[in-house]
XYZ file of N, CA and C in Angstrom:
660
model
N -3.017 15.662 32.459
C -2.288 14.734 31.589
C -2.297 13.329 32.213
N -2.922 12.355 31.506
C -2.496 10.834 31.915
C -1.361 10.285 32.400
N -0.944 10.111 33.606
C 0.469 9.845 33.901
C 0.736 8.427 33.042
N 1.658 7.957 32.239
C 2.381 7.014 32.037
C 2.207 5.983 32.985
N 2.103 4.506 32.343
C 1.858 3.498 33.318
C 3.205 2.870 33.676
N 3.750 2.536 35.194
C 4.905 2.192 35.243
C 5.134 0.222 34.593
N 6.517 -0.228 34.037
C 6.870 -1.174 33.661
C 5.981 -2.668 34.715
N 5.712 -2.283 35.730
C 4.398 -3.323 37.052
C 3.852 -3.104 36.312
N 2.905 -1.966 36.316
C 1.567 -1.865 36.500
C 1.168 -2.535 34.673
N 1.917 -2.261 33.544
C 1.511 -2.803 32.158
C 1.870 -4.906 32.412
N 2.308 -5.129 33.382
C 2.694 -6.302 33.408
C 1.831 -7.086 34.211
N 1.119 -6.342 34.876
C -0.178 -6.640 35.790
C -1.253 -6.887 35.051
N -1.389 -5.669 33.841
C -2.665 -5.908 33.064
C -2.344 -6.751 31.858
N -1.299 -7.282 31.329
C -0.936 -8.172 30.780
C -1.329 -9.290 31.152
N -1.259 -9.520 32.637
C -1.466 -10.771 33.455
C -2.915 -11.372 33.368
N -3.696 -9.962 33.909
C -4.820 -10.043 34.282
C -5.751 -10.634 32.664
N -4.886 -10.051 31.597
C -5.539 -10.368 30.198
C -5.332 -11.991 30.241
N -3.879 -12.331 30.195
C -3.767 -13.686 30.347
C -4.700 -14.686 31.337
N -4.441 -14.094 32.243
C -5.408 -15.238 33.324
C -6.835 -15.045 32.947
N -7.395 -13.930 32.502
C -8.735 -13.891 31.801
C -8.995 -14.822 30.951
N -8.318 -14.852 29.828
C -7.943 -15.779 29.007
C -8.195 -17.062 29.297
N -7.187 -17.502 30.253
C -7.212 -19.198 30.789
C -8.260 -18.848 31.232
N -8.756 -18.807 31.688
C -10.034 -18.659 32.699
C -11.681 -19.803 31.602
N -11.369 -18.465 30.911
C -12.262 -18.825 29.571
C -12.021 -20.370 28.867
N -10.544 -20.342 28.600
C -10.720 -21.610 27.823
C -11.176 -23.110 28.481
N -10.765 -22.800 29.697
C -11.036 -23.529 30.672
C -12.937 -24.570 30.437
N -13.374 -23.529 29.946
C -14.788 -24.379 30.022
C -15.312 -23.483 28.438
N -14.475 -23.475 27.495
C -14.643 -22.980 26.196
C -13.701 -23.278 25.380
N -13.595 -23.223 23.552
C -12.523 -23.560 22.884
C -12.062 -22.708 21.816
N -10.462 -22.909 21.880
C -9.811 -21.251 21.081
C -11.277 -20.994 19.198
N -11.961 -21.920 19.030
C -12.683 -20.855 17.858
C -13.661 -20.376 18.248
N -14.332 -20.933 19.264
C -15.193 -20.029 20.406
C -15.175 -18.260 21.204
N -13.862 -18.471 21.454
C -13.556 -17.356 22.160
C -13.222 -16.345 21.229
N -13.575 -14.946 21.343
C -13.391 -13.749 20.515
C -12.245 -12.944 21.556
N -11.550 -11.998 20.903
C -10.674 -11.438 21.273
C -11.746 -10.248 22.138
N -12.622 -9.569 21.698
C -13.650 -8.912 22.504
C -14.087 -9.348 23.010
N -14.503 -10.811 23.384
C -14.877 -11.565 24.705
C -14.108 -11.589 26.002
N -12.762 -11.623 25.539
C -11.775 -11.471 26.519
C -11.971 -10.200 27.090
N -11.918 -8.814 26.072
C -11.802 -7.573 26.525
C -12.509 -7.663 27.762
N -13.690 -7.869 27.455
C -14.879 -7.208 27.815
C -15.327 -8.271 29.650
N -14.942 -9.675 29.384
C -14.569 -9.852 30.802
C -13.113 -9.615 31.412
N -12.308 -9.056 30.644
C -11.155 -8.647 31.571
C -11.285 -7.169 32.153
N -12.657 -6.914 31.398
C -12.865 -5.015 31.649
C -11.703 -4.069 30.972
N -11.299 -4.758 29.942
C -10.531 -3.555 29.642
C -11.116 -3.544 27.905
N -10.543 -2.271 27.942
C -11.060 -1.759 26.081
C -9.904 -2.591 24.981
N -10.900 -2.578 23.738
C -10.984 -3.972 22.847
C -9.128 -3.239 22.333
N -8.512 -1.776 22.471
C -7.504 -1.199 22.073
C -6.651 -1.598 23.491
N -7.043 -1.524 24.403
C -5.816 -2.130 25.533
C -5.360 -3.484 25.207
N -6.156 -4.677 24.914
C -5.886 -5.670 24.785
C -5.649 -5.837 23.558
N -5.613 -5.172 22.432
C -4.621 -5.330 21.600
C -3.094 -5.170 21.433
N -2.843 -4.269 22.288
C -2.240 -3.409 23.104
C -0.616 -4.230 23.449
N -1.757 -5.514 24.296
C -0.790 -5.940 24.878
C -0.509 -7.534 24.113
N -1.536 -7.541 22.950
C -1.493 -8.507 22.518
C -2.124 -8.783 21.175
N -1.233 -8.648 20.058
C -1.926 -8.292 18.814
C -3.320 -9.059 18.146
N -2.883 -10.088 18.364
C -3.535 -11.405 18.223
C -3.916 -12.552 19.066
N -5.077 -13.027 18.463
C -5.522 -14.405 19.884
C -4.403 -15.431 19.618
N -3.807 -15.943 19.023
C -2.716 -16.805 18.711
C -2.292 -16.774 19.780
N -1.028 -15.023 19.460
C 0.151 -14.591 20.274
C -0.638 -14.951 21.788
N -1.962 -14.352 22.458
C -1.735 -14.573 23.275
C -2.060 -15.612 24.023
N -2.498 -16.926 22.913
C -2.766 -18.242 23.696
C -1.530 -19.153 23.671
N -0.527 -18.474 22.529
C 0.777 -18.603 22.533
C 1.431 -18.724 23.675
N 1.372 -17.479 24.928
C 1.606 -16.945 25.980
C 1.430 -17.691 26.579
N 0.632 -18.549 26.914
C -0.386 -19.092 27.743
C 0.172 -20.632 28.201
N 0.409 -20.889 26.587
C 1.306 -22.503 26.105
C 3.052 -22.284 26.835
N 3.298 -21.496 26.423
C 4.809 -20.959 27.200
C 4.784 -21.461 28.870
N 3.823 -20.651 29.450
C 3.474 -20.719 30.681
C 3.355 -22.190 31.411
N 2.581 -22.787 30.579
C 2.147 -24.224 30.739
C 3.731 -25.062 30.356
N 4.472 -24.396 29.634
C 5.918 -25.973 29.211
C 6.652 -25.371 30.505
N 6.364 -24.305 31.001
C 7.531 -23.882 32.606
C 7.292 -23.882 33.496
N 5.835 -24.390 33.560
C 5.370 -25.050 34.736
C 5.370 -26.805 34.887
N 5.175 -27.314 33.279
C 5.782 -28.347 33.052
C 6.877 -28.714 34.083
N 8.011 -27.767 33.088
C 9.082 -28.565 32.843
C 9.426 -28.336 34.051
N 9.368 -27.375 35.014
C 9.941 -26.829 36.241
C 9.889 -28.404 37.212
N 8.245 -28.767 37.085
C 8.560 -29.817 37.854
C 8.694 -31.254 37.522
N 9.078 -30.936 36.149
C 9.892 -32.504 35.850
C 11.446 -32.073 36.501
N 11.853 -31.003 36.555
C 13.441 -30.456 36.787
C 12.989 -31.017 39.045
N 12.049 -30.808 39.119
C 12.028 -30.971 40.336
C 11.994 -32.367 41.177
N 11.165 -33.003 40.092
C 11.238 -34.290 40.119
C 12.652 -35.247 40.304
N 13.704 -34.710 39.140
C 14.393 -35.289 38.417
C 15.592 -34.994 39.646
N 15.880 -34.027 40.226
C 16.788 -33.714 41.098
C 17.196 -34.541 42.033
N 16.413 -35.096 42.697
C 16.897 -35.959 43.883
C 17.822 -37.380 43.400
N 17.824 -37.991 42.186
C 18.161 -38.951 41.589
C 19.828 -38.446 41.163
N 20.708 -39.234 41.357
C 22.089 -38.418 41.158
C 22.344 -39.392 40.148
N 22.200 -40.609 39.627
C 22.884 -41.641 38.767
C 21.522 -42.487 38.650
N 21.515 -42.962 37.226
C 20.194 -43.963 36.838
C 20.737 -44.371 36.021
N 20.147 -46.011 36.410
C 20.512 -46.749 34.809
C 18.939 -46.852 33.452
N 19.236 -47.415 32.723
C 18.741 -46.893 31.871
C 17.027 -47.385 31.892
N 16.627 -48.518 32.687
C 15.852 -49.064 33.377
C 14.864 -48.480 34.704
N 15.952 -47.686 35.265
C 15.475 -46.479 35.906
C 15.183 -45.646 35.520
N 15.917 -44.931 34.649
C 14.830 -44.009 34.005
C 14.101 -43.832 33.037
N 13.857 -44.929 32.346
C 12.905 -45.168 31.723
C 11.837 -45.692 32.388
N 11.760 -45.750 33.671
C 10.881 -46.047 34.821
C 10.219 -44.201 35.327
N 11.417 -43.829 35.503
C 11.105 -42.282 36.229
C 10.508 -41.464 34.664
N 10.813 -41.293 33.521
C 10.201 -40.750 32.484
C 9.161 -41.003 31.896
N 8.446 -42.268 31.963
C 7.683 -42.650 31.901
C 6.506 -42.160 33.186
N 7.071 -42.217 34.034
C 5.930 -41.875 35.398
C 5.670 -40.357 35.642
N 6.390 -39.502 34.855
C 6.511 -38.115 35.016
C 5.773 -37.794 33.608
N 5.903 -38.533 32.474
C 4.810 -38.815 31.287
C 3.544 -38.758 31.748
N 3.458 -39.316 32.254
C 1.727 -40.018 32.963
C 1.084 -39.021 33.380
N 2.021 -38.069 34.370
C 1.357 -37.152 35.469
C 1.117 -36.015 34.847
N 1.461 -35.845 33.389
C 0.489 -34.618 32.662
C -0.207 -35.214 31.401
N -0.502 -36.470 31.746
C -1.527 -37.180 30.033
C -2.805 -36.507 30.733
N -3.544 -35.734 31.147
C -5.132 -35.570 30.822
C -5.395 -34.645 29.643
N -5.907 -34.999 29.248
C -6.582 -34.458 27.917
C -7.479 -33.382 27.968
N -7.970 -33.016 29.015
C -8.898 -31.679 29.259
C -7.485 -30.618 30.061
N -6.263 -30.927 30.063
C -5.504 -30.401 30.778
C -5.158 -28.757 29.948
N -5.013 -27.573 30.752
C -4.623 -26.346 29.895
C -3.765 -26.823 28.847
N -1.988 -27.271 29.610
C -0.885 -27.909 28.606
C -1.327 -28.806 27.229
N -2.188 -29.964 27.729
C -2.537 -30.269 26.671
C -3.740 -30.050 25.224
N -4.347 -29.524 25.870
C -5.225 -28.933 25.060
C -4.394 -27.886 24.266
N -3.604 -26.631 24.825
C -2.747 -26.076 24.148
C -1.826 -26.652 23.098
N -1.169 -27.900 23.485
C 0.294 -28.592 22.823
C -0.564 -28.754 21.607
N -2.252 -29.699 21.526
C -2.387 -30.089 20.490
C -3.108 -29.026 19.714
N -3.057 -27.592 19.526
C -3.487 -26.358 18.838
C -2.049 -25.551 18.485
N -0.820 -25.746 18.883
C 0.343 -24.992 18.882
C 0.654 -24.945 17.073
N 0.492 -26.406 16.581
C 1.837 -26.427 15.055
C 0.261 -26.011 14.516
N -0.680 -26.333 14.519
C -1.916 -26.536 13.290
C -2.555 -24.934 13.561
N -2.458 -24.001 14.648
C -3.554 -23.297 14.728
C -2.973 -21.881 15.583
N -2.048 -22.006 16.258
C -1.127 -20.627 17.478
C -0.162 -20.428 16.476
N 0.775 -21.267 15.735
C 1.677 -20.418 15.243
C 1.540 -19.979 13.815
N 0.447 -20.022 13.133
C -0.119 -19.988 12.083
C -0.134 -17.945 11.975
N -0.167 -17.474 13.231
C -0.602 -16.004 12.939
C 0.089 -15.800 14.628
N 1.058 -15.946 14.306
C 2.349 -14.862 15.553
C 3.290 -14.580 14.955
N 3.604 -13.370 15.740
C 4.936 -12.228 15.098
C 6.280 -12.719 15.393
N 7.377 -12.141 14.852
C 8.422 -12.755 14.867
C 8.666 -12.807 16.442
N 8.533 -11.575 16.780
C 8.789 -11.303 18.326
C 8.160 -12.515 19.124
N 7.227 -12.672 18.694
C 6.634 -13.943 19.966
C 7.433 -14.917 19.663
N 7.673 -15.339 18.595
C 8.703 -16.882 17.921
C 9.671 -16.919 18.082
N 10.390 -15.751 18.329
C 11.608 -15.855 18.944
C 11.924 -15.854 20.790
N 11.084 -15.373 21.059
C 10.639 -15.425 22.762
C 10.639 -16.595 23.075
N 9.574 -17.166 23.105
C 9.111 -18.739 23.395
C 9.664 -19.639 22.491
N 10.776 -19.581 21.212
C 11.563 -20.477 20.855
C 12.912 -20.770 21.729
N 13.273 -19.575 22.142
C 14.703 -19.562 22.420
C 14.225 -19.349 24.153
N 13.171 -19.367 24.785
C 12.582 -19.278 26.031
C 12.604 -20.808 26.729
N 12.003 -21.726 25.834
C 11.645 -23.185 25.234
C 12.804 -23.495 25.484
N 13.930 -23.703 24.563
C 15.046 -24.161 24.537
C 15.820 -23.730 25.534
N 15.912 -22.680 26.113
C 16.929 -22.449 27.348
C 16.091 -23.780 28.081
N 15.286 -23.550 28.279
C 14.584 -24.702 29.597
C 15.109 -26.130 29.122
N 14.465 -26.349 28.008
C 15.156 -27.688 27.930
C 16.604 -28.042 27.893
N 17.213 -26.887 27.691
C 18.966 -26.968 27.709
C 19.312 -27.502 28.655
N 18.630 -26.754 29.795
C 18.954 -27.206 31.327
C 18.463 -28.566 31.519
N 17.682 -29.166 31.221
C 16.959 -30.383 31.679
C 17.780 -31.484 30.594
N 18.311 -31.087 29.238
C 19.021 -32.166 28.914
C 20.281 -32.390 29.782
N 20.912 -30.975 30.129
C 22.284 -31.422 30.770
C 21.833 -32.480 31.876
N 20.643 -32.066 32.884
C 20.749 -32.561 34.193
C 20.818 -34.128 33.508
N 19.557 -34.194 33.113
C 19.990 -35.970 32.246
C 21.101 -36.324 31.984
N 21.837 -35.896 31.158
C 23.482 -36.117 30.503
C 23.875 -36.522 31.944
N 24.018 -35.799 33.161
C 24.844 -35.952 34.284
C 24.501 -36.971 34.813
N 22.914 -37.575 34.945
C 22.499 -39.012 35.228
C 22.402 -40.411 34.854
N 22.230 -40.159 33.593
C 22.281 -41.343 32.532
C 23.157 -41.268 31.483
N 24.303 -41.877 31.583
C 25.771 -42.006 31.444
C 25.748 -42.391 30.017
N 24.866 -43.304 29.759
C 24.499 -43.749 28.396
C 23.761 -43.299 27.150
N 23.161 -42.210 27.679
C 22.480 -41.695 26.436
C 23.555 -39.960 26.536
N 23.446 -39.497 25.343
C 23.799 -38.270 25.394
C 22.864 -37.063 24.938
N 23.441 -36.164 24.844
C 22.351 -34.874 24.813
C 21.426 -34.967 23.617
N 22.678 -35.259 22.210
C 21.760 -35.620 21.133
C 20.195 -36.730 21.089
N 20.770 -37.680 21.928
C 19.259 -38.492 22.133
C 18.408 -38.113 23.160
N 18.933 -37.302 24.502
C 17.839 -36.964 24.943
C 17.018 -35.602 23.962
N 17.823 -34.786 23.148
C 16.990 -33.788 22.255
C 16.080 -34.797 21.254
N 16.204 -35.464 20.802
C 15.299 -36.320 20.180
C 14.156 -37.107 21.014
N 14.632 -37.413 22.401
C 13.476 -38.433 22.837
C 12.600 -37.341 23.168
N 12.582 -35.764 23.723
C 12.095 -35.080 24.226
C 11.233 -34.428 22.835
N 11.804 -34.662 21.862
C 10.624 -34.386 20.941
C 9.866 -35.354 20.251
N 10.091 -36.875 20.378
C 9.443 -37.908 20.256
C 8.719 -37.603 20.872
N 8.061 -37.497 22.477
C 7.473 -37.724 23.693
C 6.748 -36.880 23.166
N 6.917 -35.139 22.654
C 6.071 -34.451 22.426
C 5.150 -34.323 21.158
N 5.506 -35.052 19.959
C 4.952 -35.847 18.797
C 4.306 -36.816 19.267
N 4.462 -37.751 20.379
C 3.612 -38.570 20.917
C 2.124 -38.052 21.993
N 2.478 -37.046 22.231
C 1.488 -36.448 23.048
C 0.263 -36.038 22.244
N 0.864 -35.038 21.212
C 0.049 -34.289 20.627
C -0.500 -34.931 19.675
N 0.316 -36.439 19.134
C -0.622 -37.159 18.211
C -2.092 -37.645 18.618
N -1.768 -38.332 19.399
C -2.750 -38.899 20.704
C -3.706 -38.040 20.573
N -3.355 -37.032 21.436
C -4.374 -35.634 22.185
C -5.099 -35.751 21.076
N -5.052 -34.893 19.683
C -5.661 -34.896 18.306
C -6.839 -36.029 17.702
N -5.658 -37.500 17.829
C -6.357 -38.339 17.314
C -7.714 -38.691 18.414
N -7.205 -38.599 19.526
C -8.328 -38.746 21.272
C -9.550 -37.801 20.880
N -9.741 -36.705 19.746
C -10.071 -35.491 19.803
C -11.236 -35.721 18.515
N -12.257 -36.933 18.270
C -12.654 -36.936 17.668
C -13.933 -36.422 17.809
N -14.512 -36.005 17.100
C -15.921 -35.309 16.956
C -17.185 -36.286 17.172
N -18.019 -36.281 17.763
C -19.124 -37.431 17.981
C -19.657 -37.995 17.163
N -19.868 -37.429 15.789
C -20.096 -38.291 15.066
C -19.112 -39.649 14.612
N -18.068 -39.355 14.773
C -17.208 -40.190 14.814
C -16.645 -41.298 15.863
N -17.289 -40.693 16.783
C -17.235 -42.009 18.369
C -18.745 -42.490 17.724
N -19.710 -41.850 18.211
C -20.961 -42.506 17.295
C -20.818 -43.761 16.029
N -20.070 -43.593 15.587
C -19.883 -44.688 14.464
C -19.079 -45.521 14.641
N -17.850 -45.481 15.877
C -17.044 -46.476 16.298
C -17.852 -47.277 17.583
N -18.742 -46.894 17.637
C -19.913 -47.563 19.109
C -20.401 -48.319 18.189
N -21.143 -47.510 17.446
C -22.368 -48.234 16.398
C -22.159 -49.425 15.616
N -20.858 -49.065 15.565
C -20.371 -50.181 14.617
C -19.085 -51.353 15.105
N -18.749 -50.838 16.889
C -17.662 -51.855 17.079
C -16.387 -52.212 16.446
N -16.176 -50.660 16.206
C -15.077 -50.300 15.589
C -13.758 -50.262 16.438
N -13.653 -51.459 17.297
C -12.673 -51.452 18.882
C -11.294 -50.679 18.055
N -10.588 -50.972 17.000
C -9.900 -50.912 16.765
C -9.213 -49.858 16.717
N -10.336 -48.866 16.054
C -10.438 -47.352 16.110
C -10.242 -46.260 17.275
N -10.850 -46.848 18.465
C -10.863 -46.441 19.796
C -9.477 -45.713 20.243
N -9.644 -44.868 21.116
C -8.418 -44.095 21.499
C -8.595 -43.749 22.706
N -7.413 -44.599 23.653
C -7.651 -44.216 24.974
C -6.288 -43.306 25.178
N -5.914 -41.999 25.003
C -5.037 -40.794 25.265
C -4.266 -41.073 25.985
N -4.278 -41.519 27.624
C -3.266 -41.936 28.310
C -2.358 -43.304 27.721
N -3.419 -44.251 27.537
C -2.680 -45.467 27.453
C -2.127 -45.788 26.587
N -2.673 -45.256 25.486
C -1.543 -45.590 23.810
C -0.922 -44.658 23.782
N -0.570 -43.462 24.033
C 0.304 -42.353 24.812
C 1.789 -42.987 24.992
N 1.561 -43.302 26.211
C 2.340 -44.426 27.475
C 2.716 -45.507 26.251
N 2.109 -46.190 25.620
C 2.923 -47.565 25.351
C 3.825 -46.689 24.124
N 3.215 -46.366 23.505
C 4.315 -45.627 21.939
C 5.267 -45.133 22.855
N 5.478 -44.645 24.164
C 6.604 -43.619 24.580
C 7.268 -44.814 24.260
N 6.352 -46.076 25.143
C 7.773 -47.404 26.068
C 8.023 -48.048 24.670
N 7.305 -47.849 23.755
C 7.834 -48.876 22.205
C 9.362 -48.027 22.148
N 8.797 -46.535 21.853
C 10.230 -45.759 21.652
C 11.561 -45.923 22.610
N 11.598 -45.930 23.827
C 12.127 -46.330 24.054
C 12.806 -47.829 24.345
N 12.071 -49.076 24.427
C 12.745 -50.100 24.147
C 13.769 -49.836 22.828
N 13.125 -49.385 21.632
C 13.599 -49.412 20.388
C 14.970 -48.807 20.789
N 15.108 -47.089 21.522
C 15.995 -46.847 21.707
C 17.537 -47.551 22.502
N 16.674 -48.474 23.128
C 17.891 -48.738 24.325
C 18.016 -50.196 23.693
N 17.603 -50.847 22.765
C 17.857 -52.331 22.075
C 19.042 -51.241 20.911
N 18.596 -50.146 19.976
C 19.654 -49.775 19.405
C 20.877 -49.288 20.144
N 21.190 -48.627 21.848
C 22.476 -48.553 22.179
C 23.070 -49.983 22.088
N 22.238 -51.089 22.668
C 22.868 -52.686 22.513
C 23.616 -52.969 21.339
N 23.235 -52.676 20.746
C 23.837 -52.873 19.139
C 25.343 -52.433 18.762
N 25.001 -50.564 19.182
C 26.144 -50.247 19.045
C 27.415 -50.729 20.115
């Protein structure tokens, strides 16, 4: 009789599917990759890795999770040593912690800009509720630590700037994400206007948003 696999050992080959996974996308792209491509370099059968993962979504889903808690872990790590900031400061420190994940070939970002258009299009409730309420614990924690530093904004605006920043990312990433025929015709034709440099118009829309934000506390 097949002994039963213990609660490790299914969490191991879970892993091993996942890191297979990254592995691949790494120098390939999610309509490229087949769910039997994975199997078959993770060595396991095309029914194990369904197994552990119904769908390629769910488990590039997985993957994106992984990437906002490794994120966010070390923006939380970053952010710690700072006990009080004014609003100048940290719009100095958020901005510079912005920067240090703009690459565009990055796992995180390549993921962020496939999440709304293409991962959650075909995942189960179970995954959406995992990595929704997984998501939000993390950021729960990272708005309070803010709240405790910057005296002036409150939780409600840091929940908004933190999804500005991420509407700003993924616009970028997308629009950065044009197909060659389409750089081809902005060369050809000196189409400067058109041009998209990912980091840097990134970065200024954050700092537009925030000036905007911190000219509207003036107000009030």
């Amino acid at each position: 009789m097949k002994r039963a696999m213990t609660e490790s050992a299914k969490a191991e080959k879970a892993k091993l599917i996942l890191d297979t996974a990254r592995e691949m996308y790494q120098n390939s792209t999610f309509d490229k990759i087949k769910m039997s491509d994975i199997a078959k370099a993770a060595k396991v059968s095309n029914g194990t890795l369904f197994y552990y993962y119904s769908t390629k979504e769910i488990l590039f889903m997985e993957m994106l999770f992984l990437e906002y808690e490794k994120r966010f872990q070390n923006f939380v790590n970053v952010l710690l040593p700072f006990q009080t900031m004014t609003l100048e400061a940290f719009k100095t420190f958020f901005l510079s912690e912005m920067e240090s994940i703009l690459d565009q070939d990055s796992m995180l970002i390549r993921l962020s800009a496939i999440k709304n258009t293409i991962l959650e299009k075909n995942i189960d409730q179970e995954t959406a509720v995992k990595d929704s309420t997984g998501l939000y614990a993390i950021l729960d924690h990272i708005v309070r630590l803010l709240t405790e530093r910057v005296s002036l904004l409150n939780a409600e605006a840091f929940y908004d700037l933190l999804l500005a920043q991420n509407a700003i990312i993924v616009g970028y990433a997308n629009m950065a994400s044009m197909p060659e025929v389409l750089l081809k015709a902005i060369d050809d034709h000196e189409l400067e206007g058109f041009r998209i440099d990912f980091k840097k118009n990134a970065l200024t829309a954050m700092d537009y948003y925030l000036v905007g934000l911190f000219e509207k506390l003036k107000i009030n």
